[in-house]
Amino acid sequence: MFAEKTKKLMDEVVRLKKEKNAIILAHLYQRPEVQEVADYVGDSLGLARTAANTDAEIIVFAGVHFMAESAKILSPDKIVLLPEIEAGCPLADTITAESLRAKKAEHPGAVVVTYVNSSAAVKAESDIICTSANAVKVVESIPGDKKIIFTPDKNLGSFVAKKTGRDLILWEGHCNTHQRLTPDDIREAKAKYPNAKVLVHPECRPEVTELADGVFSTTGIINYVVNDPREEFIIGTEAGIMHQLLKKAPEKKCYLASPKLVCPNMKLTTIEKVKLALETLEPQIEVDPEIAKKALEALEKMLAIG
Ligand code: SF4
């Protein structure tokens, strides 16, 4: 499936990672050739757990900036490389430590639950972190009499509020990629594939999640497709997931809900850049120790919940 030139680069990356005692962690939204050279491919929760437990000296993080920061916070003694330093996340950029402090001042005593798609500085201002896989569990762990500020993804927050029946104070942030998926896209896909179940990510807008048969994290979507007896699925999350679906459930037919579901930030990481990062051990991710200490507390609270 890969061109000769790409295969050679992939072989070179595999050789280099062994030589340097490095581990490559790749998000499910990465390019197929990058996923193929990774030691672990998963969603934010799985990636955070793997980063916290690895024995490798170097972590190459094929993902976006906030993910590599989380890896550095969880494994401060390791070298953490982000092959493309400009790979950011527009959702994470909707909130800063200052703007969160201002929101906290408006709601004294509120517990701050922050989605992992956020900077280390924002995590440090938060009480507990969540991912799309465990957001419901995290909110359910907070006593019912407490006010909750949920940042920064409004769509995920709305989904969690609906699931838990809790009244959450929501931040006005969203993922540009998932926001592009519209109810009309889902209706059109359903008309084209009437036997398919619709599975979408909770970063999609509420009008879209309402039309779905299931709302799951990326790993949750893959597990559902693998285990469900249905043969056809319409997938409402970033296009990179299709590579793992093809590998894990080759007998099923999966259709991307819209060709608009491509995150340009995730695609900035190429196999050439992964190779260069391993050769030069740059660009390295550093996190201010004070910020890292506070962010770690919030991340560890999440990991204790599961
Ligand atoms: Fe950020 Fe959305 Fe891209 Fe994920 S898919 S990195 S949330 S912009």
Short mmCIF file of C-alpha atoms and ligand atoms in Angstrom, two decimals:
data_model
loop_
_atom_site.label_atom_id
_atom_site.label_comp_id
_atom_site.label_asym_id
_atom_site.label_seq_id
_atom_site.Cartn_x
_atom_site.Cartn_y
_atom_site.Cartn_z
CA MET A 1 0.00 0.00 0.00
CA PHE A 2 3.00 2.37 0.40
CA ALA A 3 5.29 3.73 -2.34
CA GLU A 4 8.90 2.41 -2.43
CA LYS A 5 10.28 5.74 -1.21
CA THR A 6 7.88 5.78 1.76
CA LYS A 7 8.70 2.15 2.62
CA LYS A 8 12.41 2.97 2.71
CA LEU A 9 11.77 5.90 5.04
CA MET A 10 9.63 3.69 7.27
CA ASP A 11 12.41 1.06 7.47
CA GLU A 12 14.87 3.78 8.35
CA VAL A 13 12.62 5.08 11.13
CA VAL A 14 12.22 1.56 12.59
CA ARG A 15 16.02 1.09 12.54
CA LEU A 16 16.63 4.48 14.19
CA LYS A 17 14.09 3.99 16.95
CA LYS A 18 15.74 0.68 17.94
CA GLU A 19 19.22 2.21 17.79
CA LYS A 20 18.18 5.14 20.01
CA ASN A 21 15.93 3.21 22.44
CA ALA A 22 13.00 5.35 21.37
CA ILE A 23 9.30 4.64 21.35
CA ILE A 24 6.94 6.19 18.80
CA LEU A 25 3.45 7.05 20.02
CA ALA A 26 0.99 7.99 17.29
CA HIS A 27 -2.51 9.38 17.50
CA LEU A 28 -5.20 7.68 15.45
CA TYR A 29 -5.51 10.81 13.29
CA GLN A 30 -1.93 10.50 12.01
CA ARG A 31 -0.99 9.58 8.44
CA PRO A 32 -1.07 5.77 7.73
CA GLU A 33 2.72 5.50 7.24
CA VAL A 34 3.31 7.24 10.58
CA GLN A 35 0.81 4.94 12.34
CA GLU A 36 2.61 1.93 10.83
CA VAL A 37 6.00 2.75 12.39
CA ALA A 38 4.51 3.49 15.81
CA ASP A 39 4.86 1.22 18.84
CA TYR A 40 1.46 2.34 20.05
CA VAL A 41 -1.42 3.92 18.12
CA GLY A 42 -4.37 5.18 20.10
CA ASP A 43 -6.49 8.00 21.44
CA SER A 44 -5.42 10.58 24.01
CA LEU A 45 -6.19 8.35 27.01
CA GLY A 46 -4.23 5.35 25.71
CA LEU A 47 -1.36 7.59 24.62
CA ALA A 48 -1.17 9.25 28.06
CA ARG A 49 -1.14 5.85 29.80
CA THR A 50 1.60 4.54 27.48
CA ALA A 51 3.70 7.68 27.94
CA ALA A 52 3.43 7.29 31.72
CA ASN A 53 4.61 3.66 31.68
CA THR A 54 7.30 3.39 29.01
CA ASP A 55 10.90 2.31 29.71
CA ALA A 56 12.21 3.89 26.51
CA GLU A 57 14.60 6.84 26.88
CA ILE A 58 13.03 8.84 24.08
CA ILE A 59 9.36 9.36 23.22
CA VAL A 60 8.64 10.52 19.67
CA PHE A 61 5.14 11.90 19.80
CA ALA A 62 3.33 11.80 16.46
CA GLY A 63 0.44 14.04 17.30
CA VAL A 64 -0.07 17.68 18.26
CA HIS A 65 1.68 19.93 20.77
CA PHE A 66 -0.57 19.46 23.82
CA MET A 67 -0.18 15.67 23.57
CA ALA A 68 3.61 15.86 23.59
CA GLU A 69 3.38 18.22 26.58
CA SER A 70 1.25 15.66 28.43
CA ALA A 71 3.84 12.97 27.64
CA LYS A 72 6.61 15.20 29.05
CA ILE A 73 4.58 15.91 32.19
CA LEU A 74 3.94 12.19 32.73
CA SER A 75 7.54 11.19 31.86
CA PRO A 76 9.69 14.20 32.87
CA ASP A 77 12.99 12.29 32.70
CA LYS A 78 12.50 11.23 29.09
CA ILE A 79 13.37 13.16 25.97
CA VAL A 80 10.04 13.97 24.28
CA LEU A 81 10.20 14.86 20.60
CA LEU A 82 7.43 16.46 18.54
CA PRO A 83 8.54 15.99 14.91
CA GLU A 84 6.64 19.09 13.72
CA ILE A 85 6.79 21.81 16.34
CA GLU A 86 4.06 23.83 14.55
CA ALA A 87 1.52 21.01 14.97
CA GLY A 88 -0.92 22.70 17.33
CA CYS A 89 -4.61 22.34 18.10
CA PRO A 90 -7.07 25.20 17.44
CA LEU A 91 -9.36 23.81 20.15
CA ALA A 92 -6.56 23.94 22.75
CA ASP A 93 -5.80 27.49 21.60
CA THR A 94 -9.29 28.73 22.57
CA ILE A 95 -8.27 28.90 26.24
CA THR A 96 -5.31 30.28 28.20
CA ALA A 97 -4.37 30.06 31.88
CA GLU A 98 -5.39 33.74 32.23
CA SER A 99 -8.81 33.33 30.64
CA LEU A 100 -9.46 30.25 32.77
CA ARG A 101 -8.46 32.12 35.94
CA ALA A 102 -11.00 34.81 35.02
CA LYS A 103 -13.73 32.17 34.56
CA LYS A 104 -12.84 30.61 37.92
CA ALA A 105 -13.16 34.03 39.56
CA GLU A 106 -16.73 34.28 38.18
CA HIS A 107 -17.62 30.90 39.75
CA PRO A 108 -15.80 30.57 43.07
CA GLY A 109 -15.69 27.01 44.42
CA ALA A 110 -16.45 25.40 41.05
CA VAL A 111 -14.49 22.28 40.09
CA VAL A 112 -12.64 22.71 36.79
CA VAL A 113 -12.74 19.70 34.46
CA THR A 114 -10.47 20.24 31.46
CA TYR A 115 -10.37 18.16 28.31
CA VAL A 116 -6.90 16.83 27.56
CA ASN A 117 -6.88 19.02 24.40
CA SER A 118 -5.40 21.95 26.31
CA SER A 119 -1.99 23.44 27.10
CA ALA A 120 0.04 22.42 30.16
CA ALA A 121 -0.61 25.88 31.66
CA VAL A 122 -4.39 25.38 31.38
CA LYS A 123 -4.13 21.87 32.84
CA ALA A 124 -2.19 23.37 35.76
CA GLU A 125 -5.16 25.68 36.47
CA SER A 126 -7.60 22.74 36.39
CA ASP A 127 -8.71 20.30 39.09
CA ILE A 128 -8.96 17.23 36.89
CA ILE A 129 -8.36 16.31 33.25
CA CYS A 130 -10.57 14.13 31.07
CA THR A 131 -10.45 12.62 27.60
CA SER A 132 -13.39 11.88 25.33
CA ALA A 133 -13.15 8.25 26.51
CA ASN A 134 -13.60 9.01 30.21
CA ALA A 135 -15.26 12.48 30.39
CA VAL A 136 -18.59 11.06 31.64
CA LYS A 137 -16.84 9.02 34.37
CA VAL A 138 -14.74 12.02 35.44
CA VAL A 139 -17.79 14.30 35.78
CA GLU A 140 -19.69 11.55 37.62
CA SER A 141 -16.81 11.36 40.14
CA ILE A 142 -17.51 14.94 41.29
CA PRO A 143 -19.99 15.37 44.17
CA GLY A 144 -23.45 16.41 42.94
CA ASP A 145 -23.54 19.63 44.99
CA LYS A 146 -20.43 21.04 43.28
CA LYS A 147 -20.56 23.47 40.36
CA ILE A 148 -18.44 22.30 37.40
CA ILE A 149 -16.66 24.40 34.79
CA PHE A 150 -16.01 22.22 31.73
CA THR A 151 -13.32 23.43 29.30
CA PRO A 152 -12.50 23.92 26.47
CA ASP A 153 -14.73 21.82 24.17
CA LYS A 154 -18.35 22.96 24.28
CA ASN A 155 -19.60 20.05 22.15
CA LEU A 156 -18.00 17.42 24.40
CA GLY A 157 -19.25 19.34 27.43
CA SER A 158 -22.83 19.39 26.07
CA PHE A 159 -22.65 15.65 25.41
CA VAL A 160 -21.37 14.96 28.95
CA ALA A 161 -24.04 17.25 30.46
CA LYS A 162 -26.73 15.28 28.62
CA LYS A 163 -25.29 11.91 29.65
CA THR A 164 -24.80 12.79 33.32
CA GLY A 165 -27.77 15.14 33.80
CA ARG A 166 -25.35 17.67 35.33
CA ASP A 167 -25.60 21.39 34.67
CA LEU A 168 -22.09 22.25 33.40
CA ILE A 169 -20.63 25.73 32.88
CA LEU A 170 -19.30 25.33 29.33
CA TRP A 171 -16.35 27.01 27.64
CA GLU A 172 -16.97 28.36 24.11
CA GLY A 173 -14.41 26.23 22.28
CA HIS A 174 -14.70 23.66 19.53
CA CYS A 175 -12.59 21.54 17.21
CA ASN A 176 -12.66 23.09 13.72
CA THR A 177 -12.39 19.69 12.08
CA HIS A 178 -15.29 17.98 13.86
CA GLN A 179 -17.36 21.17 13.72
CA ARG A 180 -17.31 20.94 9.91
CA LEU A 181 -19.49 17.82 10.03
CA THR A 182 -23.13 18.91 9.62
CA PRO A 183 -26.50 17.17 10.12
CA ASP A 184 -26.96 17.29 6.32
CA ASP A 185 -23.71 15.34 5.86
CA ILE A 186 -25.08 12.62 8.16
CA ARG A 187 -28.48 12.58 6.41
CA GLU A 188 -26.81 12.29 2.99
CA ALA A 189 -24.53 9.48 4.18
CA LYS A 190 -27.51 7.64 5.69
CA ALA A 191 -29.45 7.95 2.42
CA LYS A 192 -26.46 6.54 0.52
CA TYR A 193 -25.76 3.71 3.01
CA PRO A 194 -29.14 2.90 4.60
CA ASN A 195 -27.86 -0.28 6.33
CA ALA A 196 -24.97 1.46 8.05
CA LYS A 197 -24.84 2.43 11.72
CA VAL A 198 -23.65 6.00 12.36
CA LEU A 199 -20.81 6.36 14.90
CA VAL A 200 -19.49 9.83 15.72
CA HIS A 201 -17.02 11.50 18.08
CA PRO A 202 -18.38 13.73 20.90
CA GLU A 203 -16.39 16.69 19.51
CA CYS A 204 -19.10 16.85 16.80
CA ARG A 205 -21.89 19.38 17.27
CA PRO A 206 -25.00 18.28 19.25
CA GLU A 207 -27.20 18.35 16.11
CA VAL A 208 -24.85 15.70 14.67
CA THR A 209 -24.48 13.51 17.78
CA GLU A 210 -28.30 13.44 18.05
CA LEU A 211 -28.48 11.74 14.63
CA ALA A 212 -25.89 9.08 15.51
CA ASP A 213 -26.42 5.50 16.68
CA GLY A 214 -23.38 5.79 18.92
CA VAL A 215 -21.10 8.54 20.27
CA PHE A 216 -17.62 7.34 21.23
CA SER A 217 -13.96 8.27 21.48
CA THR A 218 -11.81 7.12 18.56
CA THR A 219 -10.83 3.91 20.37
CA GLY A 220 -14.49 3.44 21.32
CA ILE A 221 -15.50 3.71 17.64
CA ILE A 222 -12.93 1.08 16.62
CA ASN A 223 -14.01 -1.32 19.38
CA TYR A 224 -17.66 -0.86 18.41
CA VAL A 225 -17.01 -1.64 14.72
CA VAL A 226 -14.91 -4.71 15.61
CA ASN A 227 -17.51 -6.15 18.01
CA ASP A 228 -20.85 -5.17 16.45
CA PRO A 229 -22.48 -7.74 14.14
CA ARG A 230 -23.50 -4.97 11.69
CA GLU A 231 -21.37 -4.90 8.51
CA GLU A 232 -21.55 -1.23 7.50
CA PHE A 233 -20.70 1.92 9.44
CA ILE A 234 -20.66 5.66 8.76
CA ILE A 235 -17.75 7.19 10.70
CA GLY A 236 -17.91 10.76 12.02
CA THR A 237 -14.40 11.54 13.18
CA GLU A 238 -11.05 12.47 11.65
CA ALA A 239 -10.05 10.53 8.51
CA GLY A 240 -6.91 8.97 10.07
CA ILE A 241 -9.09 6.48 11.96
CA MET A 242 -9.97 4.74 8.68
CA HIS A 243 -6.48 3.19 8.53
CA GLN A 244 -6.93 1.35 11.85
CA LEU A 245 -10.51 0.38 10.98
CA LEU A 246 -9.24 -1.25 7.80
CA LYS A 247 -6.59 -3.12 9.77
CA LYS A 248 -8.74 -4.17 12.72
CA ALA A 249 -11.98 -4.90 10.88
CA PRO A 250 -11.07 -5.61 7.22
CA GLU A 251 -14.30 -7.51 6.65
CA LYS A 252 -16.48 -4.48 7.58
CA LYS A 253 -17.40 -1.58 5.30
CA CYS A 254 -16.65 1.80 6.88
CA TYR A 255 -17.49 5.10 5.18
CA LEU A 256 -16.14 8.46 6.32
CA ALA A 257 -19.19 10.69 6.97
CA SER A 258 -17.61 13.57 5.04
CA PRO A 259 -14.35 14.23 3.16
CA LYS A 260 -14.12 17.45 5.25
CA LEU A 261 -13.04 15.41 8.28
CA VAL A 262 -9.30 16.01 7.90
CA CYS A 263 -7.33 17.81 10.63
CA PRO A 264 -4.58 19.82 8.92
CA ASN A 265 -2.61 20.02 12.17
CA MET A 266 -2.48 16.25 12.62
CA LYS A 267 -1.31 15.87 9.02
CA LEU A 268 1.69 18.18 9.53
CA THR A 269 3.66 15.22 10.89
CA THR A 270 5.22 13.28 8.02
CA ILE A 271 7.42 10.19 7.98
CA GLU A 272 10.34 12.39 6.84
CA LYS A 273 9.90 14.60 9.92
CA VAL A 274 9.73 11.58 12.24
CA LYS A 275 13.03 10.34 10.76
CA LEU A 276 14.65 13.75 11.14
CA ALA A 277 13.48 14.02 14.76
CA LEU A 278 15.10 10.66 15.55
CA GLU A 279 18.33 11.65 13.81
CA THR A 280 18.68 15.06 15.44
CA LEU A 281 16.73 14.49 18.70
CA GLU A 282 14.92 17.75 17.95
CA PRO A 283 12.47 19.47 18.43
CA GLN A 284 12.30 18.61 22.12
CA ILE A 285 9.33 19.53 24.31
CA GLU A 286 9.97 21.16 27.68
CA VAL A 287 7.42 22.18 30.30
CA ASP A 288 8.08 24.66 33.11
CA PRO A 289 8.58 22.51 36.27
CA GLU A 290 6.06 24.46 38.39
CA ILE A 291 3.39 24.19 35.68
CA ALA A 292 4.27 20.54 35.11
CA LYS A 293 3.85 19.73 38.82
CA LYS A 294 0.34 21.19 38.99
CA ALA A 295 -0.69 19.74 35.61
CA LEU A 296 0.57 16.31 36.71
CA GLU A 297 -1.74 16.36 39.74
CA ALA A 298 -4.74 17.00 37.47
CA LEU A 299 -3.64 14.31 34.99
CA GLU A 300 -2.98 11.74 37.72
CA LYS A 301 -6.45 12.30 39.18
CA MET A 302 -7.84 11.39 35.75
CA LEU A 303 -5.62 8.31 35.37
CA ALA A 304 -6.75 7.08 38.80
CA ILE A 305 -10.36 7.20 37.61
CA GLY A 306 -9.61 5.31 34.38
FE1 SF4 B 1 -7.39 19.69 17.65
FE2 SF4 B 1 -9.58 18.85 16.35
FE3 SF4 B 1 -7.21 18.51 15.22
FE4 SF4 B 1 -7.89 17.06 17.36
S1 SF4 B 1 -8.85 16.98 15.32
S2 SF4 B 1 -5.94 18.12 17.01
S3 SF4 B 1 -9.13 18.55 18.49
S4 SF4 B 1 -8.18 20.49 15.71
#
